[in-house]
Amino acid sequence: MEQRRSEGPRPVAPSSFGTGRLVLRCHRFTVSTVTLPAGLTLRPHAHPHDQLGVVLAGQYRETCATGAVTLRAGSVVWRRGGELHGNAVGARPAEVLLVDLRPTSAEQLCLAAVRPAAYFAPGTFEEIHHGLVRELGHTDPASRVAIEGWVCLLAARTGRCWAAPQATAPAWLTHVVTLIQAGYPHRIRLARLAAAAGVHPVTVAAGFRHHFGKSVGEYVRDLRIAHARRALEHTPRTLAAIALEAGFYDESHMDRVFRRRLGVTPGALRFRSRDARGALSAS
């Protein structure tokens, strides 16, 4: 997969700032990971190729023609080549997976109808985000095949989400998402969210299913799982402490959710992550 073909168009080269690592090349796109240093500020600029990105770790703020948005681990961004945007990285480095597409690939991957810049909150494509993170921890040929598959699925889901009627989220839904992202470690009540947004609880429930393909409860659960996964993979804190700070009732509750949602226990996930990091450092 990583060898260039002798015929046909050459794959695009990755384009970004920061420290990059090429993951794979194929005839439709190039995949790379980029680490943006803490405190980095980039004035408005543009990349030559269409880009699909997934924030893997950290956070940064991006400004574009339609305003500004804070991107966190799990956020997805789509941007047309030549689209001006600026970036400001937070107090910690941010890591992003970038997919640079050939000019004709956007149509092939169902992205042709998506506007010049589109942003999706963490949790929108949670399964794909975790799948990419998992495969980036491996270096075998199968992982490259899997990454290409996850990228194609992400492109298709992004295009489908945008093509849906009323795909632009209303202001009240953006407000609700902000409240949930700030308060998911605590108890979330649908009625309080609706009251804060000035709409009926039924409207909130229907809006979430329409725009995110999941209920408010499922969205909150996925945020808690993502929080716990990051802590399990990158901190030495105990399982009990991680469960409470992520919003689970206790360690056993977190264990049940992980088994049902991910098919693995938190302890096994932590062990697998350490094993993958050890293999990478030894390679």
mmCIF file of C-alpha atoms in Angstrom:
data_model
loop_
_atom_site.group_PDB
_atom_site.id
_atom_site.type_symbol
_atom_site.label_atom_id
_atom_site.label_comp_id
_atom_site.label_asym_id
_atom_site.label_seq_id
_atom_site.Cartn_x
_atom_site.Cartn_y
_atom_site.Cartn_z
ATOM 1 C CA MET A 1 0.000 0.000 0.000
ATOM 2 C CA GLU A 2 2.845 2.391 0.793
ATOM 3 C CA GLN A 3 4.602 1.933 -2.536
ATOM 4 C CA ARG A 4 3.781 4.458 -5.227
ATOM 5 C CA ARG A 5 2.114 3.137 -8.308
ATOM 6 C CA SER A 6 4.028 3.261 -11.550
ATOM 7 C CA GLU A 7 0.986 4.519 -13.442
ATOM 8 C CA GLY A 8 -1.724 7.049 -12.696
ATOM 9 C CA PRO A 9 -1.613 10.145 -10.510
ATOM 10 C CA ARG A 10 0.957 10.381 -7.722
ATOM 11 C CA PRO A 11 -0.363 10.537 -4.157
ATOM 12 C CA VAL A 12 -0.439 13.950 -2.569
ATOM 13 C CA ALA A 13 2.188 14.909 -0.026
ATOM 14 C CA PRO A 14 1.093 15.781 3.524
ATOM 15 C CA SER A 15 0.907 19.504 4.227
ATOM 16 C CA SER A 16 0.826 21.066 7.676
ATOM 17 C CA PHE A 17 2.833 22.871 10.332
ATOM 18 C CA GLY A 18 4.374 21.200 13.382
ATOM 19 C CA THR A 19 6.203 17.875 13.553
ATOM 20 C CA GLY A 20 4.743 15.326 11.163
ATOM 21 C CA ARG A 21 4.977 11.569 10.702
ATOM 22 C CA LEU A 22 3.830 9.885 7.497
ATOM 23 C CA VAL A 23 1.492 6.981 8.258
ATOM 24 C CA LEU A 24 0.520 5.776 4.777
ATOM 25 C CA ARG A 25 0.084 6.756 1.148
ATOM 26 C CA CYS A 26 -2.513 5.389 -1.209
ATOM 27 C CA HIS A 27 -3.844 6.483 -4.593
ATOM 28 C CA ARG A 28 -6.632 8.616 -3.053
ATOM 29 C CA PHE A 29 -5.003 10.259 -0.038
ATOM 30 C CA THR A 30 -2.037 10.574 2.299
ATOM 31 C CA VAL A 31 -2.390 10.029 6.044
ATOM 32 C CA SER A 32 -0.022 11.594 8.554
ATOM 33 C CA THR A 33 0.048 12.538 12.222
ATOM 34 C CA VAL A 34 1.141 16.039 13.207
ATOM 35 C CA THR A 35 2.144 17.333 16.634
ATOM 36 C CA LEU A 36 1.530 21.047 17.178
ATOM 37 C CA PRO A 37 3.657 22.472 20.034
ATOM 38 C CA ALA A 38 2.016 24.112 23.033
ATOM 39 C CA GLY A 39 1.388 27.817 22.612
ATOM 40 C CA LEU A 40 1.779 27.746 18.826
ATOM 41 C CA THR A 41 -0.143 30.514 17.046
ATOM 42 C CA LEU A 42 -0.572 30.389 13.279
ATOM 43 C CA ARG A 43 -1.820 33.376 11.327
ATOM 44 C CA PRO A 44 -4.478 32.731 8.642
ATOM 45 C CA HIS A 45 -3.068 30.342 6.071
ATOM 46 C CA ALA A 46 -4.253 27.667 3.653
ATOM 47 C CA HIS A 47 -3.179 24.193 2.563
ATOM 48 C CA PRO A 48 -3.008 23.175 -1.103
ATOM 49 C CA HIS A 49 -5.089 20.005 -0.709
ATOM 50 C CA ASP A 50 -8.495 19.131 0.695
ATOM 51 C CA GLN A 51 -8.019 17.906 4.273
ATOM 52 C CA LEU A 52 -9.937 15.722 6.670
ATOM 53 C CA GLY A 53 -8.590 15.839 10.216
ATOM 54 C CA VAL A 54 -9.154 14.096 13.547
ATOM 55 C CA VAL A 55 -7.812 15.558 16.800
ATOM 56 C CA LEU A 56 -6.065 12.732 18.643
ATOM 57 C CA ALA A 57 -4.934 14.583 21.780
ATOM 58 C CA GLY A 58 -4.844 18.079 23.263
ATOM 59 C CA GLN A 59 -6.899 20.992 21.992
ATOM 60 C CA TYR A 60 -6.572 24.103 19.861
ATOM 61 C CA ARG A 61 -8.742 26.905 18.565
ATOM 62 C CA GLU A 62 -9.354 27.347 14.862
ATOM 63 C CA THR A 63 -10.719 30.447 13.173
ATOM 64 C CA CYS A 64 -12.195 30.471 9.689
ATOM 65 C CA ALA A 65 -14.565 32.553 7.581
ATOM 66 C CA THR A 66 -17.582 31.528 9.652
ATOM 67 C CA GLY A 67 -16.109 32.125 13.122
ATOM 68 C CA ALA A 68 -14.029 30.229 15.686
ATOM 69 C CA VAL A 69 -14.298 26.748 17.175
ATOM 70 C CA THR A 70 -12.366 24.883 19.878
ATOM 71 C CA LEU A 71 -11.218 21.463 18.700
ATOM 72 C CA ARG A 72 -10.568 18.733 21.272
ATOM 73 C CA ALA A 73 -9.646 15.054 21.199
ATOM 74 C CA GLY A 74 -12.291 13.400 19.039
ATOM 75 C CA SER A 75 -13.165 16.544 17.052
ATOM 76 C CA VAL A 76 -13.286 16.145 13.267
ATOM 77 C CA VAL A 77 -12.611 18.907 10.755
ATOM 78 C CA TRP A 78 -13.093 19.014 6.986
ATOM 79 C CA ARG A 79 -11.484 21.762 4.952
ATOM 80 C CA ARG A 80 -11.236 22.483 1.233
ATOM 81 C CA GLY A 81 -7.853 23.243 -0.298
ATOM 82 C CA GLY A 82 -7.161 26.966 -0.251
ATOM 83 C CA GLU A 83 -9.545 27.621 2.684
ATOM 84 C CA LEU A 84 -8.027 30.252 4.986
ATOM 85 C CA HIS A 85 -7.870 29.382 8.688
ATOM 86 C CA GLY A 86 -5.803 30.279 11.738
ATOM 87 C CA ASN A 87 -4.844 28.184 14.775
ATOM 88 C CA ALA A 88 -3.917 28.762 18.416
ATOM 89 C CA VAL A 89 -2.731 25.750 20.430
ATOM 90 C CA GLY A 90 -3.436 25.547 24.163
ATOM 91 C CA ALA A 91 -1.090 24.990 27.088
ATOM 92 C CA ARG A 92 -0.329 21.428 25.973
ATOM 93 C CA PRO A 93 0.746 20.077 22.577
ATOM 94 C CA ALA A 94 -1.998 18.924 20.245
ATOM 95 C CA GLU A 95 -1.774 15.852 18.022
ATOM 96 C CA VAL A 96 -3.848 15.634 14.849
ATOM 97 C CA LEU A 97 -4.328 12.953 12.214
ATOM 98 C CA LEU A 98 -4.485 14.653 8.815
ATOM 99 C CA VAL A 99 -5.760 13.154 5.580
ATOM 100 C CA ASP A 100 -4.620 15.074 2.457
ATOM 101 C CA LEU A 101 -6.804 14.190 -0.526
ATOM 102 C CA ARG A 102 -6.183 14.252 -4.259
ATOM 103 C CA PRO A 103 -8.426 16.701 -6.176
ATOM 104 C CA THR A 104 -10.818 14.000 -7.383
ATOM 105 C CA SER A 105 -10.956 12.066 -4.107
ATOM 106 C CA ALA A 106 -13.507 14.293 -2.381
ATOM 107 C CA GLU A 107 -16.176 13.195 -4.838
ATOM 108 C CA GLN A 108 -15.111 9.547 -4.662
ATOM 109 C CA LEU A 109 -15.314 9.637 -0.848
ATOM 110 C CA CYS A 110 -18.738 11.377 -0.718
ATOM 111 C CA LEU A 111 -17.285 14.697 0.478
ATOM 112 C CA ALA A 112 -18.055 16.787 -2.611
ATOM 113 C CA ALA A 113 -21.208 18.358 -1.121
ATOM 114 C CA VAL A 114 -19.600 19.400 2.176
ATOM 115 C CA ARG A 115 -19.026 23.135 2.451
ATOM 116 C CA PRO A 116 -15.489 24.640 2.503
ATOM 117 C CA ALA A 117 -15.109 24.093 6.265
ATOM 118 C CA ALA A 118 -17.125 21.835 8.556
ATOM 119 C CA TYR A 119 -16.486 20.935 12.194
ATOM 120 C CA PHE A 120 -17.886 18.073 14.269
ATOM 121 C CA ALA A 121 -17.835 17.894 18.064
ATOM 122 C CA PRO A 122 -16.138 15.070 20.000
ATOM 123 C CA GLY A 123 -18.421 12.059 20.150
ATOM 124 C CA THR A 124 -19.905 12.531 16.681
ATOM 125 C CA PHE A 125 -17.654 9.834 15.191
ATOM 126 C CA GLU A 126 -16.438 8.281 18.456
ATOM 127 C CA GLU A 127 -16.096 4.722 17.149
ATOM 128 C CA ILE A 128 -13.966 5.870 14.207
ATOM 129 C CA HIS A 129 -11.815 8.089 16.430
ATOM 130 C CA HIS A 130 -11.052 5.189 18.766
ATOM 131 C CA GLY A 131 -10.441 2.847 15.854
ATOM 132 C CA LEU A 132 -7.846 5.194 14.375
ATOM 133 C CA VAL A 133 -6.130 5.713 17.741
ATOM 134 C CA ARG A 134 -6.001 1.952 18.270
ATOM 135 C CA GLU A 135 -4.523 1.209 14.848
ATOM 136 C CA LEU A 136 -1.937 3.999 15.123
ATOM 137 C CA GLY A 137 -0.521 2.040 18.036
ATOM 138 C CA HIS A 138 0.399 -0.816 15.684
ATOM 139 C CA THR A 139 3.018 -0.956 12.935
ATOM 140 C CA ASP A 140 2.106 -4.151 11.085
ATOM 141 C CA PRO A 141 0.806 -4.113 7.472
ATOM 142 C CA ALA A 142 -2.718 -4.936 8.676
ATOM 143 C CA SER A 143 -2.826 -1.679 10.647
ATOM 144 C CA ARG A 144 -2.248 0.323 7.469
ATOM 145 C CA VAL A 145 -5.134 -1.471 5.775
ATOM 146 C CA ALA A 146 -7.320 -0.794 8.802
ATOM 147 C CA ILE A 147 -6.365 2.901 8.916
ATOM 148 C CA GLU A 148 -7.247 3.304 5.248
ATOM 149 C CA GLY A 149 -10.606 1.661 5.954
ATOM 150 C CA TRP A 150 -11.332 3.910 8.951
ATOM 151 C CA VAL A 151 -10.453 7.004 6.891
ATOM 152 C CA CYS A 152 -12.825 5.958 4.106
ATOM 153 C CA LEU A 153 -15.587 5.318 6.650
ATOM 154 C CA LEU A 154 -14.967 8.707 8.285
ATOM 155 C CA ALA A 155 -15.184 10.458 4.907
ATOM 156 C CA ALA A 156 -18.445 8.685 4.064
ATOM 157 C CA ARG A 157 -19.982 9.466 7.461
ATOM 158 C CA THR A 158 -18.891 13.104 7.217
ATOM 159 C CA GLY A 159 -20.455 13.452 3.781
ATOM 160 C CA ARG A 160 -23.657 11.728 4.876
ATOM 161 C CA CYS A 161 -23.964 13.869 8.005
ATOM 162 C CA TRP A 162 -23.606 17.041 5.983
ATOM 163 C CA ALA A 163 -25.986 15.868 3.271
ATOM 164 C CA ALA A 164 -28.765 15.242 5.802
ATOM 165 C CA PRO A 165 -31.585 17.832 5.891
ATOM 166 C CA GLN A 166 -30.946 20.713 8.289
ATOM 167 C CA ALA A 167 -27.368 19.505 8.754
ATOM 168 C CA THR A 168 -26.293 22.878 10.111
ATOM 169 C CA ALA A 169 -26.850 22.650 13.853
ATOM 170 C CA PRO A 170 -29.183 25.310 15.300
ATOM 171 C CA ALA A 171 -27.746 27.719 17.869
ATOM 172 C CA TRP A 172 -29.611 26.079 20.761
ATOM 173 C CA LEU A 173 -28.067 22.684 19.936
ATOM 174 C CA THR A 174 -24.567 24.180 19.867
ATOM 175 C CA HIS A 175 -25.295 25.654 23.307
ATOM 176 C CA VAL A 176 -26.498 22.299 24.625
ATOM 177 C CA VAL A 177 -23.392 20.542 23.303
ATOM 178 C CA THR A 178 -21.188 23.132 25.025
ATOM 179 C CA LEU A 179 -23.020 22.555 28.320
ATOM 180 C CA ILE A 180 -22.660 18.785 28.019
ATOM 181 C CA GLN A 181 -18.966 18.940 27.147
ATOM 182 C CA ALA A 182 -18.360 21.129 30.192
ATOM 183 C CA GLY A 183 -20.523 19.091 32.576
ATOM 184 C CA TYR A 184 -20.434 15.430 31.466
ATOM 185 C CA PRO A 185 -18.441 14.280 34.546
ATOM 186 C CA HIS A 186 -21.517 15.268 36.581
ATOM 187 C CA ARG A 187 -25.141 14.226 36.346
ATOM 188 C CA ILE A 188 -26.784 15.494 33.149
ATOM 189 C CA ARG A 189 -30.534 16.158 33.189
ATOM 190 C CA LEU A 190 -32.333 16.560 29.873
ATOM 191 C CA ALA A 191 -34.875 18.972 31.387
ATOM 192 C CA ARG A 192 -32.138 21.311 32.635
ATOM 193 C CA LEU A 193 -30.385 21.276 29.270
ATOM 194 C CA ALA A 194 -33.635 22.117 27.519
ATOM 195 C CA ALA A 195 -34.410 24.925 29.959
ATOM 196 C CA ALA A 196 -30.945 26.422 29.496
ATOM 197 C CA ALA A 197 -31.369 26.295 25.718
ATOM 198 C CA GLY A 198 -34.917 27.634 25.769
ATOM 199 C CA VAL A 199 -36.471 24.650 23.991
ATOM 200 C CA HIS A 200 -38.615 21.648 24.935
ATOM 201 C CA PRO A 201 -36.848 18.447 26.132
ATOM 202 C CA VAL A 202 -38.416 16.559 23.227
ATOM 203 C CA THR A 203 -36.776 19.043 20.842
ATOM 204 C CA VAL A 204 -33.379 18.406 22.441
ATOM 205 C CA ALA A 205 -33.808 14.642 22.213
ATOM 206 C CA ALA A 206 -34.942 14.775 18.577
ATOM 207 C CA GLY A 207 -32.200 17.241 17.630
ATOM 208 C CA PHE A 208 -29.486 15.003 19.022
ATOM 209 C CA ARG A 209 -30.724 11.969 17.163
ATOM 210 C CA HIS A 210 -30.991 13.975 13.944
ATOM 211 C CA HIS A 211 -27.564 15.636 14.069
ATOM 212 C CA PHE A 212 -25.490 13.039 15.942
ATOM 213 C CA GLY A 213 -27.313 9.778 15.271
ATOM 214 C CA LYS A 214 -27.489 9.048 19.017
ATOM 215 C CA SER A 215 -29.392 10.053 22.135
ATOM 216 C CA VAL A 216 -28.210 12.627 24.685
ATOM 217 C CA GLY A 217 -27.480 9.777 27.092
ATOM 218 C CA GLU A 218 -25.375 7.957 24.500
ATOM 219 C CA TYR A 219 -23.504 11.181 23.715
ATOM 220 C CA VAL A 220 -22.732 11.718 27.410
ATOM 221 C CA ARG A 221 -21.672 8.092 27.791
ATOM 222 C CA ASP A 222 -19.283 8.367 24.844
ATOM 223 C CA LEU A 223 -17.701 11.519 26.307
ATOM 224 C CA ARG A 224 -17.166 9.708 29.608
ATOM 225 C CA ILE A 225 -15.658 6.715 27.846
ATOM 226 C CA ALA A 226 -13.328 8.981 25.864
ATOM 227 C CA HIS A 227 -12.257 10.775 29.058
ATOM 228 C CA ALA A 228 -11.586 7.488 30.834
ATOM 229 C CA ARG A 229 -9.671 6.064 27.863
ATOM 230 C CA ARG A 230 -7.339 9.047 27.737
ATOM 231 C CA ALA A 231 -6.696 8.781 31.466
ATOM 232 C CA LEU A 232 -6.157 5.012 31.301
ATOM 233 C CA GLU A 233 -3.716 5.304 28.417
ATOM 234 C CA HIS A 234 -1.752 8.363 29.555
ATOM 235 C CA THR A 235 -1.891 8.598 33.370
ATOM 236 C CA PRO A 236 -1.045 6.283 36.292
ATOM 237 C CA ARG A 237 -4.221 7.147 38.243
ATOM 238 C CA THR A 238 -6.198 4.276 39.738
ATOM 239 C CA LEU A 239 -9.221 2.828 37.983
ATOM 240 C CA ALA A 240 -11.472 4.000 40.804
ATOM 241 C CA ALA A 241 -10.226 7.593 40.573
ATOM 242 C CA ILE A 242 -10.579 7.636 36.784
ATOM 243 C CA ALA A 243 -14.113 6.264 36.988
ATOM 244 C CA LEU A 244 -15.249 9.032 39.332
ATOM 245 C CA GLU A 245 -13.585 11.896 37.453
ATOM 246 C CA ALA A 246 -15.054 10.679 34.140
ATOM 247 C CA GLY A 247 -18.593 10.637 35.539
ATOM 248 C CA PHE A 248 -19.195 6.937 36.244
ATOM 249 C CA TYR A 249 -20.814 5.906 39.535
ATOM 250 C CA ASP A 250 -17.822 3.782 40.500
ATOM 251 C CA GLU A 251 -15.185 1.460 39.074
ATOM 252 C CA SER A 252 -17.624 -1.427 38.550
ATOM 253 C CA HIS A 253 -19.966 0.838 36.584
ATOM 254 C CA MET A 254 -17.095 1.895 34.328
ATOM 255 C CA ASP A 255 -16.108 -1.748 33.905
ATOM 256 C CA ARG A 256 -19.628 -2.718 32.786
ATOM 257 C CA VAL A 257 -19.856 0.165 30.308
ATOM 258 C CA PHE A 258 -16.441 -0.626 28.810
ATOM 259 C CA ARG A 259 -17.295 -4.309 28.442
ATOM 260 C CA ARG A 260 -20.621 -3.547 26.773
ATOM 261 C CA ARG A 261 -19.412 -0.679 24.559
ATOM 262 C CA LEU A 262 -15.815 -1.640 23.754
ATOM 263 C CA GLY A 263 -15.664 -5.342 24.497
ATOM 264 C CA VAL A 264 -12.729 -4.892 26.862
ATOM 265 C CA THR A 265 -12.218 -4.035 30.530
ATOM 266 C CA PRO A 266 -10.522 -0.761 31.560
ATOM 267 C CA GLY A 267 -7.636 -2.715 33.073
ATOM 268 C CA ALA A 268 -7.090 -4.713 29.885
ATOM 269 C CA LEU A 269 -7.246 -1.534 27.805
ATOM 270 C CA ARG A 270 -4.556 0.084 29.977
ATOM 271 C CA PHE A 271 -2.335 -2.996 29.699
ATOM 272 C CA ARG A 272 -2.801 -3.122 25.917
ATOM 273 C CA SER A 273 -1.909 0.557 25.587
ATOM 274 C CA ARG A 274 1.283 0.155 27.632
ATOM 275 C CA ASP A 275 2.212 -2.898 25.595
ATOM 276 C CA ALA A 276 1.731 -0.965 22.326
ATOM 277 C CA ARG A 277 3.827 1.980 23.555
ATOM 278 C CA GLY A 278 6.564 -0.402 24.629
ATOM 279 C CA ALA A 279 6.598 -2.026 21.193
ATOM 280 C CA LEU A 280 6.812 1.371 19.503
ATOM 281 C CA SER A 281 9.691 2.564 21.702
ATOM 282 C CA ALA A 282 11.573 -0.655 21.032
ATOM 283 C CA SER A 283 11.122 -0.441 17.246
#
